[in-house]
Amino acid sequence: MPSVSFSRLICVVASAAVFIGVPAERFGQTTGADAKVDAIFAKWTNLSGPGCSVAVGVDGRPVLAKAYGMADLEHDIKNTPDTIFEAGSVSKQFTAAAVLLLAHDGKLSLDDPVRKYIPELPDYGTTLTIRHMLNHTSGLRDWGNIAAIAGWPRTSRVYTHAHVLEIVSRQRSLNFPPGSHWSYTNTGYNLAAILVSRVSGMSFSDFTKRRIFEPVGMTHTSWRDDHTRVVKGRAIAYSEQPDGFHTLMPFENVHGNGGLLTTVGDLLKWNENFADPKVGDASFVAQQQQPGKFNDGRSLDYAFGLFVGSYKGLREIYHSGSTAGYNAFLTRYPDQRVSVAVLCNATTGAATQYAHAVADTYLGNHIRTEPGPAAKYTLTEKETNSVLGLYRDAETGNPLTISAASGTLRSGNVPLTALSASRFVTPLGNIYEIDGKGARVTDALGTVVRYERVEPVKPDSDQLQEYVGTYASDEAETSITVAVEKGAVTPVYADAFSTQGINGYIQTGWRPGDAIQRVTGSRVGLAFHKKTRIQDAGITFSPSCAARGEPDRPR
């Protein structure tokens, strides 16, 4: 069957390690912890590939620091506990801390409008505050996704904060009113780093070095604000390909959202600052760990650069991170005063999984029994068939498929457990309420998304021709050409298609007259609106002169 295509026009043996034992009675069965940790990282014990570093702190002192695999495959340099890795989004808590320090200095308020300090940001007709940015409730589009739409995804060219400001300044709207939704976006943290520099009168790097890294004793930590700078002891990042490992480095200068160059030992020192502050005071560290709130008063599970949640019945404060080939996870169990840091230099380095496995070793009998699963309900064939089908988000147009295979009901690839004929739960606790007309999905934060049932479509060649043309966007500074080709994309429902194109995987669509508003910062594909405009990650592409059969005019 013919379809529509879219093309872009750009208008071992572990290396030296330190292990200090912990009294077995303090944290359960820690006898043999060294061997248990080695087993967790067994994949990386050979010296023919990259690997990870790990450190554990208990009661304010380091009790383990080990490393596995290679830091530099070309020069046969091993990872050590002092090897410097990039920490990805683990970096965000340091950016947030810098802003909070300025607030404690009286230099700014978290509820100040961001435009007070960054006037390049457009006036969206509503107040976007610093707090919104740090809590990820700003509605700002992720600049990296916009750059990818334009055909230059991150790592394909060197981006700077000037580029971030330039991209953000072109966005004529937010993806949602600030404070109404939670949507993880790097843009807010890049803007926060710029804000710190402007308010403090010094570079972001110098401010964080003087006010955070030096007081805490993080002597191996800095920012990747110049990717060409020589950093002694830094691990090279890698991706694994069929023919072996290839370097995959973050060749960009944007930072604040990520870009922290650090060691597992330095990260433990930072975690200890929350129990014994050297940066700030008790009120400062309490504020950084205070979860944000939506406009309606519901609490988030995100504070200031930190997730606040639980793990196996224990309070956990944590953040993961990944940039290019680096992966990271830093976690803390404040009630047990246990910290774990894991840094890896491979795309397949499962830092979060490894850190939790290490934490299990040290938390021992402090781990609580998880509550059992909710009582299951056995669906009849008629009840199963009544919920199967295609749905679309009433606000964003995102498609949702409820299917059944091998006796398991699924939402996309996520299994659903029936609690009744119309009520279902996912492994993460999201609740689905489905009837014959639509679905209502409530996540763990209480955010509700409503879906309406739609019918799949199979347009013929003549109908597909209605979409053909060239569409342009000033916000993305690019154009999209639509042509009919066999097998390029797949129709989903009226005016909506799925595709495996550049950085995209789902097409979404709206009916004529529907309001267009994205609720996430990530790109989820293209959507036709009234068959004259295309919607992509909140950005509208309008027909160019060429699409209307007119000569192009200078813009």
Tab-separated table of C-alpha atoms in Angstrom, residues 266-487:
chain	number	residue	atom	x	y	z
A	266	ASP	CA	33.687	13.405	44.506
A	267	LEU	CA	30.020	12.476	44.097
A	268	LEU	CA	30.054	10.773	47.512
A	269	LYS	CA	31.450	13.968	49.026
A	270	TRP	CA	28.561	15.917	47.534
A	271	ASN	CA	25.996	13.454	48.850
A	272	GLU	CA	27.483	13.835	52.323
A	273	ASN	CA	26.855	17.588	52.105
A	274	PHE	CA	23.153	16.870	52.579
A	275	ALA	CA	23.865	15.310	55.978
A	276	ASP	CA	26.760	17.573	57.018
A	277	PRO	CA	26.513	20.807	55.003
A	278	LYS	CA	29.667	22.597	53.962
A	279	VAL	CA	27.768	24.306	51.154
A	280	GLY	CA	24.752	26.131	52.514
A	281	ASP	CA	23.125	25.156	55.776
A	282	ALA	CA	20.372	22.849	57.011
A	283	SER	CA	17.645	25.005	55.460
A	284	PHE	CA	19.516	25.092	52.147
A	285	VAL	CA	19.855	21.306	51.815
A	286	ALA	CA	16.264	20.824	53.011
A	287	GLN	CA	15.026	23.198	50.306
A	288	GLN	CA	16.918	21.409	47.551
A	289	GLN	CA	15.225	18.147	48.530
A	290	GLN	CA	11.719	19.646	48.785
A	291	PRO	CA	9.478	18.220	46.021
A	292	GLY	CA	7.792	20.765	43.782
A	293	LYS	CA	4.053	21.197	43.344
A	294	PHE	CA	1.662	21.586	40.458
A	295	ASN	CA	-0.613	24.615	40.268
A	296	ASP	CA	-3.445	22.549	41.761
A	297	GLY	CA	-1.358	21.647	44.826
A	298	ARG	CA	-0.413	18.093	43.861
A	299	SER	CA	3.158	17.173	44.746
A	300	LEU	CA	5.821	16.158	42.254
A	301	ASP	CA	8.436	13.482	42.792
A	302	TYR	CA	11.055	15.992	41.576
A	303	ALA	CA	12.719	18.607	43.754
A	304	PHE	CA	15.608	20.828	42.591
A	305	GLY	CA	17.703	18.641	40.293
A	306	LEU	CA	16.789	15.582	42.358
A	307	PHE	CA	14.151	12.872	42.227
A	308	VAL	CA	12.584	12.119	45.606
A	309	GLY	CA	11.069	8.665	45.818
A	310	SER	CA	11.475	5.235	47.380
A	311	TYR	CA	13.299	2.011	46.683
A	312	LYS	CA	12.238	-1.270	48.261
A	313	GLY	CA	10.392	0.572	50.988
A	314	LEU	CA	13.222	3.013	51.774
A	315	ARG	CA	13.390	6.747	51.052
A	316	GLU	CA	15.649	7.384	48.070
A	317	ILE	CA	16.967	10.664	46.649
A	318	TYR	CA	18.631	10.174	43.308
A	319	HIS	CA	19.260	11.128	39.708
A	320	SER	CA	20.426	9.243	36.649
A	321	GLY	CA	22.327	10.643	33.703
A	322	SER	CA	23.540	9.819	30.216
A	323	THR	CA	25.321	11.832	27.557
A	324	ALA	CA	26.725	10.294	24.372
A	325	GLY	CA	28.437	7.091	25.596
A	326	TYR	CA	28.488	7.977	29.313
A	327	ASN	CA	25.999	6.634	31.892
A	328	ALA	CA	25.697	7.641	35.538
A	329	PHE	CA	23.614	7.161	38.664
A	330	LEU	CA	23.954	8.820	42.071
A	331	THR	CA	21.655	7.760	44.873
A	332	ARG	CA	21.281	8.293	48.590
A	333	TYR	CA	19.215	6.611	51.306
A	334	PRO	CA	19.068	9.389	53.904
A	335	ASP	CA	17.499	7.389	56.722
A	336	GLN	CA	20.216	4.728	56.500
A	337	ARG	CA	22.904	7.265	55.468
A	338	VAL	CA	24.046	5.112	52.578
A	339	SER	CA	25.234	6.569	49.254
A	340	VAL	CA	26.130	4.839	45.990
A	341	ALA	CA	27.735	6.405	42.920
A	342	VAL	CA	28.238	4.610	39.602
A	343	LEU	CA	29.854	6.115	36.492
A	344	CYS	CA	30.280	4.192	33.210
A	345	ASN	CA	31.904	4.987	29.860
A	346	ALA	CA	29.782	2.700	27.673
A	347	THR	CA	26.272	3.097	26.278
A	348	THR	CA	25.484	-0.363	27.653
A	349	GLY	CA	26.706	0.527	31.134
A	350	ALA	CA	23.495	0.079	33.157
A	351	ALA	CA	24.503	2.499	35.908
A	352	THR	CA	21.074	2.627	37.586
A	353	GLN	CA	20.744	-1.156	37.696
A	354	TYR	CA	24.281	-1.577	39.017
A	355	ALA	CA	23.859	1.085	41.711
A	356	HIS	CA	20.684	-0.505	43.029
A	357	ALA	CA	22.305	-3.932	43.099
A	358	VAL	CA	25.231	-2.486	45.072
A	359	ALA	CA	22.798	-0.700	47.400
A	360	ASP	CA	21.066	-4.029	48.097
A	361	THR	CA	24.381	-5.395	49.322
A	362	TYR	CA	24.886	-2.575	51.829
A	363	LEU	CA	21.295	-1.953	52.907
A	364	GLY	CA	20.828	-5.614	53.806
A	365	ASN	CA	18.053	-6.195	56.322
A	366	HIS	CA	16.994	-2.544	56.180
A	367	ILE	CA	15.189	-3.357	52.925
A	368	ARG	CA	11.479	-3.697	53.554
A	369	THR	CA	9.105	-6.201	52.042
A	370	GLU	CA	7.281	-4.680	49.121
A	371	PRO	CA	3.480	-4.786	49.220
A	372	GLY	CA	1.970	-7.644	47.279
A	373	PRO	CA	0.195	-7.148	43.953
A	374	ALA	CA	-3.397	-5.952	43.908
A	375	ALA	CA	-6.088	-8.586	43.596
A	376	LYS	CA	-6.417	-9.639	39.957
A	377	TYR	CA	-9.633	-9.837	37.984
A	378	THR	CA	-10.183	-12.395	35.236
A	379	LEU	CA	-11.635	-10.776	32.131
A	380	THR	CA	-14.188	-12.555	30.001
A	381	GLU	CA	-13.659	-12.655	26.250
A	382	LYS	CA	-16.410	-10.059	25.802
A	383	GLU	CA	-14.839	-7.737	28.402
A	384	THR	CA	-11.423	-8.104	26.775
A	385	ASN	CA	-12.750	-7.283	23.328
A	386	SER	CA	-14.577	-4.222	24.672
A	387	VAL	CA	-11.314	-2.481	25.642
A	388	LEU	CA	-9.156	-3.511	22.702
A	389	GLY	CA	-8.518	-0.919	20.031
A	390	LEU	CA	-6.940	2.399	19.112
A	391	TYR	CA	-7.214	5.542	21.246
A	392	ARG	CA	-5.778	9.038	20.991
A	393	ASP	CA	-4.891	11.625	23.613
A	394	ALA	CA	-7.722	14.161	23.503
A	395	GLU	CA	-5.242	17.000	24.091
A	396	THR	CA	-2.110	16.038	22.183
A	397	GLY	CA	-3.302	13.455	19.692
A	398	ASN	CA	-0.789	10.831	20.852
A	399	PRO	CA	-2.053	7.391	19.811
A	400	LEU	CA	-2.486	4.559	22.299
A	401	THR	CA	-3.108	0.937	21.334
A	402	ILE	CA	-4.681	-1.560	23.727
A	403	SER	CA	-3.953	-5.084	22.531
A	404	ALA	CA	-3.909	-8.639	23.821
A	405	ALA	CA	-1.350	-11.351	23.124
A	406	SER	CA	-0.634	-14.646	24.850
A	407	GLY	CA	-3.262	-13.878	27.452
A	408	THR	CA	-1.723	-10.522	28.442
A	409	LEU	CA	-3.435	-7.184	27.918
A	410	ARG	CA	-1.012	-4.417	26.913
A	411	SER	CA	-0.925	-0.673	26.514
A	412	GLY	CA	1.644	-0.427	23.754
A	413	ASN	CA	4.404	-2.645	25.180
A	414	VAL	CA	3.365	-2.156	28.825
A	415	PRO	CA	1.455	-5.051	30.448
A	416	LEU	CA	-1.873	-4.251	32.089
A	417	THR	CA	-3.269	-6.161	35.053
A	418	ALA	CA	-7.057	-6.158	35.311
A	419	LEU	CA	-8.513	-5.010	38.647
A	420	SER	CA	-12.055	-5.072	37.252
A	421	ALA	CA	-13.749	-5.210	33.864
A	422	SER	CA	-12.803	-1.578	33.195
A	423	ARG	CA	-9.938	-0.791	35.594
A	424	PHE	CA	-6.307	-1.809	35.025
A	425	VAL	CA	-2.877	-1.148	36.536
A	426	THR	CA	0.666	-1.098	35.073
A	427	PRO	CA	3.832	-2.316	36.866
A	428	LEU	CA	4.641	1.341	37.685
A	429	GLY	CA	1.217	1.907	39.255
A	430	ASN	CA	-0.453	3.882	36.478
A	431	ILE	CA	-4.207	3.325	36.522
A	432	TYR	CA	-6.190	2.805	33.306
A	433	GLU	CA	-9.964	3.206	33.292
A	434	ILE	CA	-11.363	2.098	29.939
A	435	ASP	CA	-14.927	2.019	28.640
A	436	GLY	CA	-16.385	1.728	25.181
A	437	LYS	CA	-15.861	5.402	24.336
A	438	GLY	CA	-12.414	6.183	25.702
A	439	ALA	CA	-9.797	5.767	28.397
A	440	ARG	CA	-8.619	7.712	31.432
A	441	VAL	CA	-5.006	7.200	32.532
A	442	THR	CA	-3.801	8.439	35.937
A	443	ASP	CA	-0.083	8.326	36.729
A	444	ALA	CA	1.606	8.072	40.126
A	445	LEU	CA	1.545	11.880	40.524
A	446	GLY	CA	-2.188	12.047	39.938
A	447	THR	CA	-1.883	13.561	36.463
A	448	VAL	CA	-4.824	12.499	34.330
A	449	VAL	CA	-4.675	11.985	30.557
A	450	ARG	CA	-7.924	11.362	28.689
A	451	TYR	CA	-8.095	9.356	25.492
A	452	GLU	CA	-10.902	8.961	22.988
A	453	ARG	CA	-11.448	5.915	20.810
A	454	VAL	CA	-10.569	6.348	17.128
A	455	GLU	CA	-10.666	4.096	14.126
A	456	PRO	CA	-7.586	3.046	12.164
A	457	VAL	CA	-7.430	4.330	8.589
A	458	LYS	CA	-5.995	3.025	5.336
A	459	PRO	CA	-5.989	5.931	2.879
A	460	ASP	CA	-5.570	5.140	-0.804
A	461	SER	CA	-3.085	6.803	-3.167
A	462	ASP	CA	-5.421	9.624	-4.101
A	463	GLN	CA	-6.102	10.461	-0.457
A	464	LEU	CA	-2.388	10.428	0.342
A	465	GLN	CA	-1.754	12.941	-2.415
A	466	GLU	CA	-3.640	15.527	-0.345
A	467	TYR	CA	-0.677	15.651	2.062
A	468	VAL	CA	2.015	16.128	-0.580
A	469	GLY	CA	3.943	19.396	-0.430
A	470	THR	CA	6.651	21.369	1.333
A	471	TYR	CA	6.067	22.768	4.804
A	472	ALA	CA	8.284	25.323	6.567
A	473	SER	CA	8.811	26.453	10.166
A	474	ASP	CA	10.551	29.593	11.388
A	475	GLU	CA	10.713	28.117	14.895
A	476	ALA	CA	12.749	25.119	13.718
A	477	GLU	CA	14.391	26.953	10.807
A	478	THR	CA	13.783	24.039	8.496
A	479	SER	CA	11.343	22.581	5.997
A	480	ILE	CA	9.671	19.212	5.567
A	481	THR	CA	8.923	17.742	2.168
A	482	VAL	CA	6.061	15.247	1.971
A	483	ALA	CA	5.877	12.800	-0.924
A	484	VAL	CA	4.123	9.497	-1.599
A	485	GLU	CA	6.373	6.445	-1.432
A	486	LYS	CA	5.717	2.844	-0.615
A	487	GLY	CA	6.371	1.750	2.953
